[in-house]
Tab-separated table of C-alpha atoms in Angstrom:
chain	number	residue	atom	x	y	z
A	23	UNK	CA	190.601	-17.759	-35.934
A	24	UNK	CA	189.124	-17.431	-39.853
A	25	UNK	CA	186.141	-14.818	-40.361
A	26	UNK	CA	183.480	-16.056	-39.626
A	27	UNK	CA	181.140	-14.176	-42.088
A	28	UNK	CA	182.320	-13.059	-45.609
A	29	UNK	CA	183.071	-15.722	-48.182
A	30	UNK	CA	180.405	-16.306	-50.990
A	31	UNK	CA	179.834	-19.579	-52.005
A	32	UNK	CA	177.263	-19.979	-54.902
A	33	UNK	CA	174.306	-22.433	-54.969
A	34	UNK	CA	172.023	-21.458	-57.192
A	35	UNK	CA	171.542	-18.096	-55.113
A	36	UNK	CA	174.437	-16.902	-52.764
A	37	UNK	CA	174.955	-18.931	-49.645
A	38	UNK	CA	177.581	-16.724	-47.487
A	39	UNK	CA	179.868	-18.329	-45.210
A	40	UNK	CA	183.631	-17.758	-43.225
A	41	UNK	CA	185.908	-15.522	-45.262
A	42	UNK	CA	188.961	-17.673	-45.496
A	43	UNK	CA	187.856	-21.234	-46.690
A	44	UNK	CA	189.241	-20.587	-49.903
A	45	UNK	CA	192.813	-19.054	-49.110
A	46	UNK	CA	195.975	-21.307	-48.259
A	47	UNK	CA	194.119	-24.593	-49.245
A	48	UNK	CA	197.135	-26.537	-50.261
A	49	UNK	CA	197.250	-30.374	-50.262
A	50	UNK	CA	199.668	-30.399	-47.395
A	51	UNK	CA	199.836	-32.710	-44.762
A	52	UNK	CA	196.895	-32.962	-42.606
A	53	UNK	CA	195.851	-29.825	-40.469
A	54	UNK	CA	196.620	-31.505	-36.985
A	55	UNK	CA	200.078	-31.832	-38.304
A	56	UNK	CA	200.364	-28.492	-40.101
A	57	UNK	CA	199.094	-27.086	-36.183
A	58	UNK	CA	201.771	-29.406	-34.211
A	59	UNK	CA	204.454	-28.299	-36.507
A	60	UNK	CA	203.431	-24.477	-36.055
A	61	UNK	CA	203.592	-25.083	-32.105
A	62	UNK	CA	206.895	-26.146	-31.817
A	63	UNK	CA	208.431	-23.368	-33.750
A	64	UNK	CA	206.098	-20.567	-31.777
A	65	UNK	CA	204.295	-19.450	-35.052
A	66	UNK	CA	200.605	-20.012	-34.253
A	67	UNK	CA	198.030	-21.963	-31.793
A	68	UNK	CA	197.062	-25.235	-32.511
A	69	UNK	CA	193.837	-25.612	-35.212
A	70	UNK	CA	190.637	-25.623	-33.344
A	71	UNK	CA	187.801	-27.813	-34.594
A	72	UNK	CA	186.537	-24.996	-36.700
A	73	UNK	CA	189.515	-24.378	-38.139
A	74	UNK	CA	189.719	-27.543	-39.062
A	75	UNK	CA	186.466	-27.557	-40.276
A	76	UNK	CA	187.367	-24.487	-42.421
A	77	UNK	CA	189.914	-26.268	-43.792
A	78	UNK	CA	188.092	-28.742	-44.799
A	79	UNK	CA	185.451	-27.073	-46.392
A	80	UNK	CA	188.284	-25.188	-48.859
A	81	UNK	CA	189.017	-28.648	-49.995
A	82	UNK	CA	185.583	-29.659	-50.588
A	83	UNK	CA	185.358	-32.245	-48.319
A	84	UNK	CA	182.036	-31.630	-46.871
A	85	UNK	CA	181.602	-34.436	-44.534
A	86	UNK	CA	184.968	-34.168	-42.752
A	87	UNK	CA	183.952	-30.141	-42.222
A	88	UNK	CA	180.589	-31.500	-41.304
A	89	UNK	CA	182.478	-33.599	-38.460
A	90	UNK	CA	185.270	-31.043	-37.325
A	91	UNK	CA	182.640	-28.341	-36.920
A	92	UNK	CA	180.399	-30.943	-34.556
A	93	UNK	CA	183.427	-30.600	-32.240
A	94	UNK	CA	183.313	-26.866	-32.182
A	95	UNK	CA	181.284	-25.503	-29.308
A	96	UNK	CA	177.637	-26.232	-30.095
A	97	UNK	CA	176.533	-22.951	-28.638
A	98	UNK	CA	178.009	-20.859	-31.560
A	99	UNK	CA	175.148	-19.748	-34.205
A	100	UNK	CA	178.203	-19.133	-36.750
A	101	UNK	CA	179.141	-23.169	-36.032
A	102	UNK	CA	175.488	-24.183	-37.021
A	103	UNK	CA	175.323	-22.290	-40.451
A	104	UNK	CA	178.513	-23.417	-41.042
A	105	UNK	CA	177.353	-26.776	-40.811
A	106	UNK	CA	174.651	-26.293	-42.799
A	107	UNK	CA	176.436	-24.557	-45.893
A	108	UNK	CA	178.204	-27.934	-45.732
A	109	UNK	CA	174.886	-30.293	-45.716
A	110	UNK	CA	173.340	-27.877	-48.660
A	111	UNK	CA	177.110	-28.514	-50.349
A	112	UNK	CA	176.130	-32.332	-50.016
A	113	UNK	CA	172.932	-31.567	-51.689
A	114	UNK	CA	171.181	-32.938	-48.256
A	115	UNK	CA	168.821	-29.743	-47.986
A	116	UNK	CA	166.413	-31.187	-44.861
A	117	UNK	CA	169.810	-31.122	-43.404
A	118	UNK	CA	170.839	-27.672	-44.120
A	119	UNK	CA	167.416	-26.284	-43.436
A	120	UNK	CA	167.722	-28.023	-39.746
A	121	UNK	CA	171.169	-26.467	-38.942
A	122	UNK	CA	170.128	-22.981	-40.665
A	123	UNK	CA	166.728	-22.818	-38.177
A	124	UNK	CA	169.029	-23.543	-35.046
A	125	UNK	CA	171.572	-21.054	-36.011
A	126	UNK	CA	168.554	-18.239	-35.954
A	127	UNK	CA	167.280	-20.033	-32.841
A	128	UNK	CA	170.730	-18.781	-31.810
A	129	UNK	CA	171.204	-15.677	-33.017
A	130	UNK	CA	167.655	-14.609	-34.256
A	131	UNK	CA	169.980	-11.229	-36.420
A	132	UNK	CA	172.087	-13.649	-37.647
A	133	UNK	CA	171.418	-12.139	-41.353
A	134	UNK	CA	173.520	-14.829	-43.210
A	135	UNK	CA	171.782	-17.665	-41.771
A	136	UNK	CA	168.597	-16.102	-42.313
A	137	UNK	CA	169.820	-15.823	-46.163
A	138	UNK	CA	170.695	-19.211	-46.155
A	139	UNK	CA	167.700	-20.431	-45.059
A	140	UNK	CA	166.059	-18.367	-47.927
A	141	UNK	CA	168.501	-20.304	-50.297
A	142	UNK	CA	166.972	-23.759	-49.354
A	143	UNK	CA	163.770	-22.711	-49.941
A	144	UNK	CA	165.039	-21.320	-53.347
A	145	UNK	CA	166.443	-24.781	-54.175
A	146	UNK	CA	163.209	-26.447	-53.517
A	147	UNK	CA	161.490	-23.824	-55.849
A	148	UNK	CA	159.125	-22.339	-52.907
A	149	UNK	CA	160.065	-19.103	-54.359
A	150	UNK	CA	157.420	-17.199	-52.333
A	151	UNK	CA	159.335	-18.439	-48.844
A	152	UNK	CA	162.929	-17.779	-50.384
A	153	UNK	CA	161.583	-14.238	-50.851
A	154	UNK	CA	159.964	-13.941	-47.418
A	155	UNK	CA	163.614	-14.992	-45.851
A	156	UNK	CA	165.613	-12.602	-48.214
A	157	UNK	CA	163.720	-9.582	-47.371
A	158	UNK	CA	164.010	-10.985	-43.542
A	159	UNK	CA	167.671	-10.803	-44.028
A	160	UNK	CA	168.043	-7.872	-45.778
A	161	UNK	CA	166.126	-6.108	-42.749
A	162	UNK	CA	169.636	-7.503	-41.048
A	163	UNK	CA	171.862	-6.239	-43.270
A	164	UNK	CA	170.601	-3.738	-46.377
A	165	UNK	CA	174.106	-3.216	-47.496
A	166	UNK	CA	174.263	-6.344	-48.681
A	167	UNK	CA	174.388	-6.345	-52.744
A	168	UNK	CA	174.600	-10.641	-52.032
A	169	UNK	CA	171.254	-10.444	-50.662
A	170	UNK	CA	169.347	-7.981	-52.981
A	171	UNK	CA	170.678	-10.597	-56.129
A	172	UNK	CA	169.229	-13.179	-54.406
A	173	UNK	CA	166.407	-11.868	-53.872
A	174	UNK	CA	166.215	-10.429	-57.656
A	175	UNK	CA	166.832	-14.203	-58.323
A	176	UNK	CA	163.828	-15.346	-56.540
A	177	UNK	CA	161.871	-12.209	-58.098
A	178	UNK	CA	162.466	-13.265	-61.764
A	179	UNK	CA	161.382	-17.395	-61.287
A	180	UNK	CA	158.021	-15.724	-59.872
A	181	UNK	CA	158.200	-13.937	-62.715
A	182	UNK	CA	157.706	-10.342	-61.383
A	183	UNK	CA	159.534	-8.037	-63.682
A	184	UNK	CA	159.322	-5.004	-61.429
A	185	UNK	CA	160.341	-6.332	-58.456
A	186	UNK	CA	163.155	-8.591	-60.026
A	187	UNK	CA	164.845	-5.257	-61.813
A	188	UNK	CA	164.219	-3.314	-58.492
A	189	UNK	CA	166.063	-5.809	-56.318
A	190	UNK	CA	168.742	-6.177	-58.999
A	191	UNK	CA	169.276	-2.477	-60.030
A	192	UNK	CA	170.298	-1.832	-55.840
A	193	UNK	CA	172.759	-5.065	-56.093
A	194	UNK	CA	174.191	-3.038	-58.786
A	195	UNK	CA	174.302	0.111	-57.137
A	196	UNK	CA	175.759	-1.688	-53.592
A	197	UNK	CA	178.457	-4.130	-55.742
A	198	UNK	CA	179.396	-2.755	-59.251
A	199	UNK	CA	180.382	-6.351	-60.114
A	200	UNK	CA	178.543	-8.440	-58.075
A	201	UNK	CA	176.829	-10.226	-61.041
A	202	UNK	CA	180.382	-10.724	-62.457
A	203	UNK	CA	182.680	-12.120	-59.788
A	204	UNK	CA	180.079	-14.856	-58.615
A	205	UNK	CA	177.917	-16.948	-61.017
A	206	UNK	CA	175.071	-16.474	-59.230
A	207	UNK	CA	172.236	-18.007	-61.675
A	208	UNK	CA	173.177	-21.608	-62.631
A	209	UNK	CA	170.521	-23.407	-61.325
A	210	UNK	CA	167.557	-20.681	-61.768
A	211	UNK	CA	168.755	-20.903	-65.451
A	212	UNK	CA	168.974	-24.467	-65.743
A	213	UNK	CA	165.437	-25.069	-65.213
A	214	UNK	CA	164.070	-21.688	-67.304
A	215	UNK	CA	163.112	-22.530	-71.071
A	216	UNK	CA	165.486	-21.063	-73.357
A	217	UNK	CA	163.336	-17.905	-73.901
A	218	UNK	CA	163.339	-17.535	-70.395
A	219	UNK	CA	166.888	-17.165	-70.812
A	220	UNK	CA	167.008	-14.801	-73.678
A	221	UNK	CA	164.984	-12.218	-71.863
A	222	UNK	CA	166.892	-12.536	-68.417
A	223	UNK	CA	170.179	-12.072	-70.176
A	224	UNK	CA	168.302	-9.136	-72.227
A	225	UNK	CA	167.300	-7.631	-68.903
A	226	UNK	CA	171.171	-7.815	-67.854
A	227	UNK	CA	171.995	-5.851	-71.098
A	228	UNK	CA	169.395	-3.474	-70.316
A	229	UNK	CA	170.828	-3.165	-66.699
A	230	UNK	CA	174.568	-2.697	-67.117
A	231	UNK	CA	173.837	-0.374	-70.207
A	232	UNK	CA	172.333	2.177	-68.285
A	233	UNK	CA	174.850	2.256	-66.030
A	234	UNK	CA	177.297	3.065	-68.902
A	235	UNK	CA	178.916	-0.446	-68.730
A	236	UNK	CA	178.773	-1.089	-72.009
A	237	UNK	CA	181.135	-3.627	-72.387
A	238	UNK	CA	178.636	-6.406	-70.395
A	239	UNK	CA	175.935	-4.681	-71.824
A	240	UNK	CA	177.501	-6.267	-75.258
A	241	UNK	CA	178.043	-9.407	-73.764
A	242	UNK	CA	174.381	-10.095	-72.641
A	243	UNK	CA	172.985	-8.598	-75.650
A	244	UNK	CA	175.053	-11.355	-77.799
A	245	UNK	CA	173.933	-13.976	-75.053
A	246	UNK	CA	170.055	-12.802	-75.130
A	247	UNK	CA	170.371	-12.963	-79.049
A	248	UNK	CA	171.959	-16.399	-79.246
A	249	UNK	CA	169.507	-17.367	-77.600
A	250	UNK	CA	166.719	-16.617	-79.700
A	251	UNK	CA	165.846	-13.211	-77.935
A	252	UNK	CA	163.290	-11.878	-81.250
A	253	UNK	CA	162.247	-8.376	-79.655
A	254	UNK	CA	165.125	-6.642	-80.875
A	255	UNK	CA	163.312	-3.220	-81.641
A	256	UNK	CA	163.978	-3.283	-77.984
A	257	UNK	CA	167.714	-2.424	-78.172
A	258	UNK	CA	166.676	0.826	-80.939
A	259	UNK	CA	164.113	1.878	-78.715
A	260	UNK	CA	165.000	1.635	-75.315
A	261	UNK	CA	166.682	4.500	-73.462
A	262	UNK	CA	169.400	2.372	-72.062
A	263	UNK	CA	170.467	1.502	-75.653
A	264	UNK	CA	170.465	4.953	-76.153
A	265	UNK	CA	174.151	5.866	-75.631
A	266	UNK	CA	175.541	2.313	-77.555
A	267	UNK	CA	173.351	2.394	-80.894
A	268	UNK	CA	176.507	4.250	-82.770
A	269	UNK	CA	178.795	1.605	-81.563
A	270	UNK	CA	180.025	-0.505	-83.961
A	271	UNK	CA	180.049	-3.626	-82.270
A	272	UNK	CA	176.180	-3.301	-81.583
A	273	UNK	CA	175.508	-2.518	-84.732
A	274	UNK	CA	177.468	-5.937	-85.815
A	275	UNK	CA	175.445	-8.076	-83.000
A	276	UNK	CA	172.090	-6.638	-84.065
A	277	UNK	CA	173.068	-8.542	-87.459
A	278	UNK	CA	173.697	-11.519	-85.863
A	279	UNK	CA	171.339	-14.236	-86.992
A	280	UNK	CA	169.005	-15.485	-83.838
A	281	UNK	CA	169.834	-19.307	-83.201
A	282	UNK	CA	169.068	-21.366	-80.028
A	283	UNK	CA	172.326	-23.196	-78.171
């Protein structure tokens, strides 16, 4: 059987789903022939519907998961979110949202379904209710650095500073690189103005540099500036900077001329 729990799949915010949707997805023939084949030489069972359904998701085909998992036993709160991680992949959110709310009917600690639930909400911009649902699931699971960026996510599109740097400072402290192995912010940054931009990618400078990691710190600082970021006494004042103002390559950005992509 694959995990049922780990895998990361980005929408937006973090939805989290089985751990091995992405391994071994080869375009072989199709999984009830890859399982008959692995029967007759005594290597492993046949694939069960969520197997399949795994399988399918890897591939991206949504609808086909969508169908193998609604062969699974219906009973199973991991079935039901993985159905709705599919329906949210197909961009049908009422449909997610309905297959999210019966998972928790389920399994009421089922913390990713709770998070997932949270991620529809952020999708429809009801940013208030995505918080609600992250804090819900972080009451589940507070080791999870997934769930503290998503809720920093939700934090900086309500535009609370405090609470946005909070939530992201203990992703940081859970998951080193969690901002860095997942792009976690495509659609919040698709719909921020371009200033909006600047000063998130100035507050993930200002993050990462004091946590001695200067080499991001340089790469946000040249993505806040290209963007237009204008504050940039900020960088020679802040104690962050503190430890990077003799660097040469931040002296060199700090010339760079602000221009808007």
């Amino acid at each position: 059987m694959l995990s049922a729990r780990n895998l990361v799949v980005i929408f937006g915010t973090c939805l989290v789903i089985g751990a091995a949707f992405a391994q071994d997805a080869q375009p072989d023939p199709d999984s009830q022939s890859i399982a008959k084949t692995a029967v007759s030489r005594n290597a492993t069972p046949p694939l069960t519907s969520e197997d399949r359904g795994d399988v399918y998701m890897a591939r991206k085909m949504y609808r086909e998961a969508v169908e193998s998992y609604e062969q699974a036993p219906q009973d199973s709160a991991v079935i039901w979110n993985k159905m709705g991680i599919a329906y949210h992949q197909m961009l049908d959110l009422d449909a997610a949202m309905k297959r999210y709310r019966r998972a928790i009917k389920l399994d009421g600690k089922y913390p990713e379904a709770v998070n997932n639930l949270g991620t529809v909400y952020f999708a429809q911009k009801r940013y208030n209710r995505a918080i609600g649902y992250y804090k819900r699931a972080l009451k589940l699971s507070p080791a999870s650095a997934a769930f503290y960026s998503n809720l920093g996510t939700a934090y900086f599109a309500e535009k609370k500073t405090k609470e946005f740097l909070d939530a992201y400072n203990r992703a940081l402290q859970l998951d080193p690189e969690v901002f860095e192995h997942r792009n976690t912010f495509g659609v919040l940054l698709q719909d921020r103005t371009v200033a909006e931009r600047a000063r998130y990618h100035f507050y993930l400078a200002e993050l990462y540099a004091g946590k001695g990691r200067q080499d991001l710190a340089l790469q946000y600082i040249r993505k806040a500036l290209e963007e237009g970021f204008t504050d940039r006494k900020k960088f020679l004042q802040d104690p962050e900077f503190a430890a990077m103002r003799d660097l040469p390559e931040f002296k060199e950005l700090l010339k760079l001329e602000p221009r808007v992509l």
